[in-house]
Amino acid sequence: MHELSVCQALLAQVENVARDNNAQRVDRVILRIGPLAGIESRLLQDAFPIACAGTVAAGAELVIEELPLVVRCKNCGAETAAAPNRLICGVCGDWHTQLVSGDELLLASVELTKS
Amino acid sequence: MCDTCGCNITPGNKHLVEAGGKLAHSADGKAAVDVLHGLLSENDRQAAHNRDHLDKHGVLAVNLMSSPGAGKTALLEATIAALKDELRIAVIEGDLETENDAERIRAHGVPAIQITTGSACHLDAHMVHDALHHLDLSQIDLLFIENVGNLVCPASFDLGHHRNVVLLSTTEGDDKPAKYPVMFRAADLLLLTKSDLLAVLDDFVPARAEQHLRRLANAAPVLQLSARKGAGLQDWLDWLRAEIAARREARQKFRAAPKLSGVLK
């Protein structure tokens, strides 16, 4: 699956942040992921230590904050919670909706120990 | 996922993703650096570069995605046979192994670049960039990128293409859009392929496939076709012609627009 490629992209960003901040060690990496990002959090958790081995982020904790799936109805304007395969309005049932939140794949923050 | 800048932050979700200041401190006294970057921003940057490159040459790039065996290469063969006197076509083929698909395409007299991904389950913008350098874009109107047969991973990677076309063959379930929402939500056009088999398959209902697509809030057109028998091909070819015409029109408008730098003094 593609979680290892995503992890490698993540690691490249984390290494940049560590370098820019003269970090000795990366302690924690915090991601924010929506259900429609196409990323399986558990697989990312499995891939992370492998990608990080031998880098400044070796041994770092990966924290994944799951973001809610929310749609706004173009018909009635309501904002409602949705499921990945059911993005219809929770109030009027119209399928003409816009995603407000749920497809994010973000590196939120990096916690590090400075040298 | 964000198709352009990779930041994924909109006025709607800003309050959900923002936290603390630029350089905050965690509870245990570690330095905490806020980043808020899309994880695939490096891929997205490369994809934007690819798109600029294609736009400069007026090439329409179509990303074909489906499960393995849904008929992507057969569709390309039928499309090339129908359009090769009208449009200059090229193909980038993505597979884990073999040059088979590229050879099938070359047999029709159009250039084909094969990307073998090894174990990678998708194409990314860097692989497509390398392939673009083997093509003379000034001699191409329409570029197909046949992605690796997979309904999961290819949906997460922008390649720098303009349109996503997703194929769903009638021998698969009509509930595939409900099972693979990330992929089908990204479709700009859904093609129901192998339509000639509908007569012998009693469990695939095209209207049901469309209903599942609409539940993903996707208004993309749904077309039925059979690449082998030629049924329904005209609608697909017309869709391609309309996309190319729209791209050319946008390009001409862009070129005709007065340069702002000369006006603002």
PDB file of N, CA, C and O in Angstrom, chain B residues 30-88:
ATOM      1  N   LYS B  30       9.002  20.408  25.682  1.00  0.00           N
ATOM      2  CA  LYS B  30       9.707  20.253  24.405  1.00  0.00           C
ATOM      3  C   LYS B  30       9.324  21.429  23.497  1.00  0.00           C
ATOM      4  O   LYS B  30       8.233  21.980  23.615  1.00  0.00           O
ATOM      5  N   ALA B  31      10.199  21.763  22.582  1.00  0.00           N
ATOM      6  CA  ALA B  31       9.850  22.773  21.590  1.00  0.00           C
ATOM      7  C   ALA B  31       8.881  22.142  20.596  1.00  0.00           C
ATOM      8  O   ALA B  31       9.133  21.048  20.096  1.00  0.00           O
ATOM      9  N   ALA B  32       7.747  22.798  20.373  1.00  0.00           N
ATOM     10  CA  ALA B  32       6.760  22.265  19.435  1.00  0.00           C
ATOM     11  C   ALA B  32       6.639  23.215  18.259  1.00  0.00           C
ATOM     12  O   ALA B  32       6.324  24.385  18.422  1.00  0.00           O
ATOM     13  N   VAL B  33       6.950  22.722  17.083  1.00  0.00           N
ATOM     14  CA  VAL B  33       6.933  23.574  15.895  1.00  0.00           C
ATOM     15  C   VAL B  33       5.691  23.252  15.075  1.00  0.00           C
ATOM     16  O   VAL B  33       5.513  22.116  14.638  1.00  0.00           O
ATOM     17  N   ASP B  34       4.831  24.275  14.897  1.00  0.00           N
ATOM     18  CA  ASP B  34       3.645  24.057  14.060  1.00  0.00           C
ATOM     19  C   ASP B  34       4.046  24.093  12.600  1.00  0.00           C
ATOM     20  O   ASP B  34       4.803  24.962  12.171  1.00  0.00           O
ATOM     21  N   VAL B  35       3.539  23.158  11.829  1.00  0.00           N
ATOM     22  CA  VAL B  35       3.932  23.076  10.430  1.00  0.00           C
ATOM     23  C   VAL B  35       2.735  23.309   9.503  1.00  0.00           C
ATOM     24  O   VAL B  35       2.752  24.189   8.656  1.00  0.00           O
ATOM     25  N   LEU B  36       1.677  22.519   9.702  1.00  0.00           N
ATOM     26  CA  LEU B  36       0.473  22.619   8.876  1.00  0.00           C
ATOM     27  C   LEU B  36       0.760  22.550   7.386  1.00  0.00           C
ATOM     28  O   LEU B  36       0.304  23.388   6.612  1.00  0.00           O
ATOM     29  N   HIS B  37       1.534  21.584   6.988  1.00  0.00           N
ATOM     30  CA  HIS B  37       1.813  21.356   5.570  1.00  0.00           C
ATOM     31  C   HIS B  37       1.102  20.101   5.118  1.00  0.00           C
ATOM     32  O   HIS B  37       1.042  19.135   5.869  1.00  0.00           O
ATOM     33  N   GLY B  38       0.629  20.096   3.877  1.00  0.00           N
ATOM     34  CA  GLY B  38       0.109  18.855   3.329  1.00  0.00           C
ATOM     35  C   GLY B  38       1.239  17.841   3.282  1.00  0.00           C
ATOM     36  O   GLY B  38       2.357  18.179   2.916  1.00  0.00           O
ATOM     37  N   LEU B  39       0.934  16.606   3.671  1.00  0.00           N
ATOM     38  CA  LEU B  39       1.984  15.590   3.714  1.00  0.00           C
ATOM     39  C   LEU B  39       2.550  15.306   2.337  1.00  0.00           C
ATOM     40  O   LEU B  39       3.677  14.884   2.185  1.00  0.00           O
ATOM     41  N   LEU B  40       1.714  15.488   1.318  1.00  0.00           N
ATOM     42  CA  LEU B  40       2.168  15.184  -0.038  1.00  0.00           C
ATOM     43  C   LEU B  40       2.513  16.457  -0.796  1.00  0.00           C
ATOM     44  O   LEU B  40       2.436  16.509  -2.019  1.00  0.00           O
ATOM     45  N   SER B  41       2.900  17.516  -0.056  1.00  0.00           N
ATOM     46  CA  SER B  41       3.134  18.799  -0.725  1.00  0.00           C
ATOM     47  C   SER B  41       4.282  18.719  -1.723  1.00  0.00           C
ATOM     48  O   SER B  41       4.284  19.432  -2.723  1.00  0.00           O
ATOM     49  N   GLU B  42       5.252  17.838  -1.486  1.00  0.00           N
ATOM     50  CA  GLU B  42       6.349  17.693  -2.433  1.00  0.00           C
ATOM     51  C   GLU B  42       5.832  17.093  -3.748  1.00  0.00           C
ATOM     52  O   GLU B  42       6.181  17.546  -4.842  1.00  0.00           O
ATOM     53  N   ASN B  43       4.957  16.087  -3.627  1.00  0.00           N
ATOM     54  CA  ASN B  43       4.329  15.518  -4.821  1.00  0.00           C
ATOM     55  C   ASN B  43       3.463  16.563  -5.526  1.00  0.00           C
ATOM     56  O   ASN B  43       3.477  16.689  -6.750  1.00  0.00           O
ATOM     57  N   ASP B  44       2.713  17.333  -4.732  1.00  0.00           N
ATOM     58  CA  ASP B  44       1.816  18.337  -5.311  1.00  0.00           C
ATOM     59  C   ASP B  44       2.604  19.434  -6.030  1.00  0.00           C
ATOM     60  O   ASP B  44       2.157  19.966  -7.042  1.00  0.00           O
ATOM     61  N   ARG B  45       3.772  19.767  -5.483  1.00  0.00           N
ATOM     62  CA  ARG B  45       4.615  20.781  -6.123  1.00  0.00           C
ATOM     63  C   ARG B  45       5.092  20.273  -7.492  1.00  0.00           C
ATOM     64  O   ARG B  45       5.044  20.965  -8.492  1.00  0.00           O
ATOM     65  N   GLN B  46       5.520  19.007  -7.505  1.00  0.00           N
ATOM     66  CA  GLN B  46       5.966  18.411  -8.764  1.00  0.00           C
ATOM     67  C   GLN B  46       4.801  18.307  -9.749  1.00  0.00           C
ATOM     68  O   GLN B  46       4.959  18.539 -10.948  1.00  0.00           O
ATOM     69  N   ALA B  47       3.620  17.977  -9.242  1.00  0.00           N
ATOM     70  CA  ALA B  47       2.429  17.858 -10.093  1.00  0.00           C
ATOM     71  C   ALA B  47       2.092  19.203 -10.738  1.00  0.00           C
ATOM     72  O   ALA B  47       1.766  19.270 -11.925  1.00  0.00           O
ATOM     73  N   ALA B  48       2.206  20.269  -9.961  1.00  0.00           N
ATOM     74  CA  ALA B  48       1.925  21.613 -10.500  1.00  0.00           C
ATOM     75  C   ALA B  48       2.924  21.956 -11.602  1.00  0.00           C
ATOM     76  O   ALA B  48       2.561  22.555 -12.626  1.00  0.00           O
ATOM     77  N   HIS B  49       4.156  21.548 -11.401  1.00  0.00           N
ATOM     78  CA  HIS B  49       5.204  21.769 -12.412  1.00  0.00           C
ATOM     79  C   HIS B  49       4.860  20.990 -13.696  1.00  0.00           C
ATOM     80  O   HIS B  49       4.955  21.531 -14.801  1.00  0.00           O
ATOM     81  N   ASN B  50       4.444  19.740 -13.535  1.00  0.00           N
ATOM     82  CA  ASN B  50       4.044  18.935 -14.700  1.00  0.00           C
ATOM     83  C   ASN B  50       2.904  19.609 -15.457  1.00  0.00           C
ATOM     84  O   ASN B  50       2.900  19.667 -16.687  1.00  0.00           O
ATOM     85  N   ARG B  51       1.923  20.112 -14.698  1.00  0.00           N
ATOM     86  CA  ARG B  51       0.745  20.716 -15.312  1.00  0.00           C
ATOM     87  C   ARG B  51       1.132  21.981 -16.081  1.00  0.00           C
ATOM     88  O   ARG B  51       0.637  22.229 -17.185  1.00  0.00           O
ATOM     89  N   ASP B  52       2.028  22.765 -15.521  1.00  0.00           N
ATOM     90  CA  ASP B  52       2.520  23.963 -16.214  1.00  0.00           C
ATOM     91  C   ASP B  52       3.153  23.580 -17.550  1.00  0.00           C
ATOM     92  O   ASP B  52       2.920  24.216 -18.580  1.00  0.00           O
ATOM     93  N   HIS B  53       3.953  22.531 -17.484  1.00  0.00           N
ATOM     94  CA  HIS B  53       4.660  22.012 -18.646  1.00  0.00           C
ATOM     95  C   HIS B  53       3.658  21.597 -19.735  1.00  0.00           C
ATOM     96  O   HIS B  53       3.802  21.961 -20.908  1.00  0.00           O
ATOM     97  N   LEU B  54       2.630  20.863 -19.323  1.00  0.00           N
ATOM     98  CA  LEU B  54       1.597  20.399 -20.262  1.00  0.00           C
ATOM     99  C   LEU B  54       0.809  21.582 -20.815  1.00  0.00           C
ATOM    100  O   LEU B  54       0.520  21.652 -22.011  1.00  0.00           O
ATOM    101  N   ASP B  55       0.478  22.536 -19.932  1.00  0.00           N
ATOM    102  CA  ASP B  55      -0.314  23.692 -20.354  1.00  0.00           C
ATOM    103  C   ASP B  55       0.446  24.543 -21.363  1.00  0.00           C
ATOM    104  O   ASP B  55      -0.138  25.101 -22.296  1.00  0.00           O
ATOM    105  N   LYS B  56       1.732  24.660 -21.148  1.00  0.00           N
ATOM    106  CA  LYS B  56       2.560  25.463 -22.045  1.00  0.00           C
ATOM    107  C   LYS B  56       2.474  24.927 -23.479  1.00  0.00           C
ATOM    108  O   LYS B  56       2.538  25.669 -24.435  1.00  0.00           O
ATOM    109  N   HIS B  57       2.318  23.598 -23.583  1.00  0.00           N
ATOM    110  CA  HIS B  57       2.236  22.982 -24.903  1.00  0.00           C
ATOM    111  C   HIS B  57       0.794  22.691 -25.327  1.00  0.00           C
ATOM    112  O   HIS B  57       0.577  22.071 -26.367  1.00  0.00           O
ATOM    113  N   GLY B  58      -0.166  23.127 -24.516  1.00  0.00           N
ATOM    114  CA  GLY B  58      -1.569  22.922 -24.868  1.00  0.00           C
ATOM    115  C   GLY B  58      -1.982  21.459 -24.905  1.00  0.00           C
ATOM    116  O   GLY B  58      -2.844  21.062 -25.685  1.00  0.00           O
ATOM    117  N   VAL B  59      -1.369  20.642 -24.051  1.00  0.00           N
ATOM    118  CA  VAL B  59      -1.695  19.207 -24.020  1.00  0.00           C
ATOM    119  C   VAL B  59      -2.768  18.946 -22.955  1.00  0.00           C
ATOM    120  O   VAL B  59      -2.644  19.422 -21.824  1.00  0.00           O
ATOM    121  N   LEU B  60      -3.807  18.203 -23.319  1.00  0.00           N
ATOM    122  CA  LEU B  60      -4.788  17.744 -22.328  1.00  0.00           C
ATOM    123  C   LEU B  60      -4.303  16.407 -21.776  1.00  0.00           C
ATOM    124  O   LEU B  60      -4.077  15.462 -22.540  1.00  0.00           O
ATOM    125  N   ALA B  61      -4.131  16.319 -20.447  1.00  0.00           N
ATOM    126  CA  ALA B  61      -3.673  15.068 -19.831  1.00  0.00           C
ATOM    127  C   ALA B  61      -4.810  14.434 -19.038  1.00  0.00           C
ATOM    128  O   ALA B  61      -5.415  15.075 -18.172  1.00  0.00           O
ATOM    129  N   VAL B  62      -5.104  13.184 -19.378  1.00  0.00           N
ATOM    130  CA  VAL B  62      -6.213  12.450 -18.750  1.00  0.00           C
ATOM    131  C   VAL B  62      -5.640  11.266 -17.979  1.00  0.00           C
ATOM    132  O   VAL B  62      -4.930  10.428 -18.546  1.00  0.00           O
ATOM    133  N   ASN B  63      -5.950  11.193 -16.700  1.00  0.00           N
ATOM    134  CA  ASN B  63      -5.484  10.118 -15.826  1.00  0.00           C
ATOM    135  C   ASN B  63      -6.556   9.021 -15.780  1.00  0.00           C
ATOM    136  O   ASN B  63      -7.670   9.263 -15.324  1.00  0.00           O
ATOM    137  N   LEU B  64      -6.227   7.838 -16.297  1.00  0.00           N
ATOM    138  CA  LEU B  64      -7.191   6.725 -16.302  1.00  0.00           C
ATOM    139  C   LEU B  64      -6.946   5.835 -15.097  1.00  0.00           C
ATOM    140  O   LEU B  64      -5.833   5.319 -14.915  1.00  0.00           O
ATOM    141  N   MET B  65      -7.978   5.624 -14.308  1.00  0.00           N
ATOM    142  CA  MET B  65      -7.824   4.788 -13.115  1.00  0.00           C
ATOM    143  C   MET B  65      -8.953   3.768 -13.047  1.00  0.00           C
ATOM    144  O   MET B  65     -10.090   4.043 -13.429  1.00  0.00           O
ATOM    145  N   SER B  66      -8.612   2.583 -12.553  1.00  0.00           N
ATOM    146  CA  SER B  66      -9.608   1.528 -12.361  1.00  0.00           C
ATOM    147  C   SER B  66      -8.943   0.376 -11.643  1.00  0.00           C
ATOM    148  O   SER B  66      -7.730   0.406 -11.399  1.00  0.00           O
ATOM    149  N   SER B  67      -9.708  -0.650 -11.334  1.00  0.00           N
ATOM    150  CA  SER B  67      -9.107  -1.876 -10.821  1.00  0.00           C
ATOM    151  C   SER B  67      -8.411  -2.580 -11.990  1.00  0.00           C
ATOM    152  O   SER B  67      -8.663  -2.264 -13.152  1.00  0.00           O
ATOM    153  N   PRO B  68      -7.526  -3.553 -11.700  1.00  0.00           N
ATOM    154  CA  PRO B  68      -6.878  -4.271 -12.810  1.00  0.00           C
ATOM    155  C   PRO B  68      -7.932  -5.017 -13.636  1.00  0.00           C
ATOM    156  O   PRO B  68      -8.873  -5.585 -13.073  1.00  0.00           O
ATOM    157  N   GLY B  69      -7.794  -4.948 -14.956  1.00  0.00           N
ATOM    158  CA  GLY B  69      -8.692  -5.733 -15.805  1.00  0.00           C
ATOM    159  C   GLY B  69     -10.018  -5.076 -16.129  1.00  0.00           C
ATOM    160  O   GLY B  69     -10.900  -5.711 -16.706  1.00  0.00           O
ATOM    161  N   ALA B  70     -10.184  -3.788 -15.791  1.00  0.00           N
ATOM    162  CA  ALA B  70     -11.454  -3.117 -16.095  1.00  0.00           C
ATOM    163  C   ALA B  70     -11.500  -2.670 -17.555  1.00  0.00           C
ATOM    164  O   ALA B  70     -12.561  -2.277 -18.052  1.00  0.00           O
ATOM    165  N   GLY B  71     -10.348  -2.725 -18.237  1.00  0.00           N
ATOM    166  CA  GLY B  71     -10.355  -2.412 -19.664  1.00  0.00           C
ATOM    167  C   GLY B  71      -9.728  -1.083 -20.031  1.00  0.00           C
ATOM    168  O   GLY B  71     -10.093  -0.483 -21.046  1.00  0.00           O
ATOM    169  N   LYS B  72      -8.754  -0.620 -19.258  1.00  0.00           N
ATOM    170  CA  LYS B  72      -8.121   0.666 -19.564  1.00  0.00           C
ATOM    171  C   LYS B  72      -7.361   0.605 -20.892  1.00  0.00           C
ATOM    172  O   LYS B  72      -7.499   1.492 -21.731  1.00  0.00           O
ATOM    173  N   THR B  73      -6.559  -0.445 -21.060  1.00  0.00           N
ATOM    174  CA  THR B  73      -5.752  -0.525 -22.279  1.00  0.00           C
ATOM    175  C   THR B  73      -6.642  -0.780 -23.499  1.00  0.00           C
ATOM    176  O   THR B  73      -6.424  -0.200 -24.562  1.00  0.00           O
ATOM    177  N   ALA B  74      -7.658  -1.606 -23.341  1.00  0.00           N
ATOM    178  CA  ALA B  74      -8.593  -1.852 -24.449  1.00  0.00           C
ATOM    179  C   ALA B  74      -9.309  -0.559 -24.833  1.00  0.00           C
ATOM    180  O   ALA B  74      -9.516  -0.278 -26.025  1.00  0.00           O
ATOM    181  N   LEU B  75      -9.652   0.244 -23.841  1.00  0.00           N
ATOM    182  CA  LEU B  75     -10.297   1.530 -24.119  1.00  0.00           C
ATOM    183  C   LEU B  75      -9.353   2.431 -24.904  1.00  0.00           C
ATOM    184  O   LEU B  75      -9.750   3.089 -25.879  1.00  0.00           O
ATOM    185  N   LEU B  76      -8.076   2.441 -24.492  1.00  0.00           N
ATOM    186  CA  LEU B  76      -7.093   3.268 -25.194  1.00  0.00           C
ATOM    187  C   LEU B  76      -6.925   2.812 -26.643  1.00  0.00           C
ATOM    188  O   LEU B  76      -6.854   3.638 -27.559  1.00  0.00           O
ATOM    189  N   GLU B  77      -6.884   1.489 -26.847  1.00  0.00           N
ATOM    190  CA  GLU B  77      -6.728   0.975 -28.216  1.00  0.00           C
ATOM    191  C   GLU B  77      -7.890   1.425 -29.102  1.00  0.00           C
ATOM    192  O   GLU B  77      -7.687   1.903 -30.224  1.00  0.00           O
ATOM    193  N   ALA B  78      -9.103   1.313 -28.568  1.00  0.00           N
ATOM    194  CA  ALA B  78     -10.280   1.717 -29.354  1.00  0.00           C
ATOM    195  C   ALA B  78     -10.295   3.225 -29.592  1.00  0.00           C
ATOM    196  O   ALA B  78     -10.671   3.706 -30.665  1.00  0.00           O
ATOM    197  N   THR B  79      -9.847   3.974 -28.563  1.00  0.00           N
ATOM    198  CA  THR B  79      -9.848   5.440 -28.662  1.00  0.00           C
ATOM    199  C   THR B  79      -8.819   5.903 -29.696  1.00  0.00           C
ATOM    200  O   THR B  79      -9.101   6.798 -30.512  1.00  0.00           O
ATOM    201  N   ILE B  80      -7.639   5.297 -29.657  1.00  0.00           N
ATOM    202  CA  ILE B  80      -6.591   5.663 -30.614  1.00  0.00           C
ATOM    203  C   ILE B  80      -7.039   5.337 -32.041  1.00  0.00           C
ATOM    204  O   ILE B  80      -6.883   6.151 -32.959  1.00  0.00           O
ATOM    205  N   ALA B  81      -7.636   4.151 -32.215  1.00  0.00           N
ATOM    206  CA  ALA B  81      -8.101   3.772 -33.548  1.00  0.00           C
ATOM    207  C   ALA B  81      -9.107   4.783 -34.088  1.00  0.00           C
ATOM    208  O   ALA B  81      -9.097   5.120 -35.280  1.00  0.00           O
ATOM    209  N   ALA B  82      -9.954   5.316 -33.195  1.00  0.00           N
ATOM    210  CA  ALA B  82     -11.002   6.244 -33.639  1.00  0.00           C
ATOM    211  C   ALA B  82     -10.477   7.665 -33.850  1.00  0.00           C
ATOM    212  O   ALA B  82     -11.005   8.407 -34.672  1.00  0.00           O
ATOM    213  N   LEU B  83      -9.451   8.060 -33.090  1.00  0.00           N
ATOM    214  CA  LEU B  83      -9.058   9.479 -33.087  1.00  0.00           C
ATOM    215  C   LEU B  83      -7.695   9.776 -33.708  1.00  0.00           C
ATOM    216  O   LEU B  83      -7.293  10.929 -33.774  1.00  0.00           O
ATOM    217  N   LYS B  84      -6.985   8.746 -34.166  1.00  0.00           N
ATOM    218  CA  LYS B  84      -5.584   9.032 -34.490  1.00  0.00           C
ATOM    219  C   LYS B  84      -5.392   9.916 -35.722  1.00  0.00           C
ATOM    220  O   LYS B  84      -4.336  10.514 -35.872  1.00  0.00           O
ATOM    221  N   ASP B  85      -6.428  10.023 -36.581  1.00  0.00           N
ATOM    222  CA  ASP B  85      -6.309  10.953 -37.709  1.00  0.00           C
ATOM    223  C   ASP B  85      -6.745  12.367 -37.338  1.00  0.00           C
ATOM    224  O   ASP B  85      -6.569  13.311 -38.099  1.00  0.00           O
ATOM    225  N   GLU B  86      -7.350  12.483 -36.162  1.00  0.00           N
ATOM    226  CA  GLU B  86      -7.929  13.761 -35.737  1.00  0.00           C
ATOM    227  C   GLU B  86      -7.055  14.456 -34.693  1.00  0.00           C
ATOM    228  O   GLU B  86      -6.944  15.686 -34.676  1.00  0.00           O
ATOM    229  N   LEU B  87      -6.446  13.650 -33.810  1.00  0.00           N
ATOM    230  CA  LEU B  87      -5.661  14.201 -32.707  1.00  0.00           C
ATOM    231  C   LEU B  87      -4.324  13.473 -32.590  1.00  0.00           C
ATOM    232  O   LEU B  87      -4.224  12.293 -32.911  1.00  0.00           O
ATOM    233  N   ARG B  88      -3.332  14.208 -32.100  1.00  0.00           N
ATOM    234  CA  ARG B  88      -2.028  13.579 -31.850  1.00  0.00           C
ATOM    235  C   ARG B  88      -2.028  13.078 -30.405  1.00  0.00           C
ATOM    236  O   ARG B  88      -2.131  13.869 -29.467  1.00  0.00           O
TER     237      ARG B  88
END
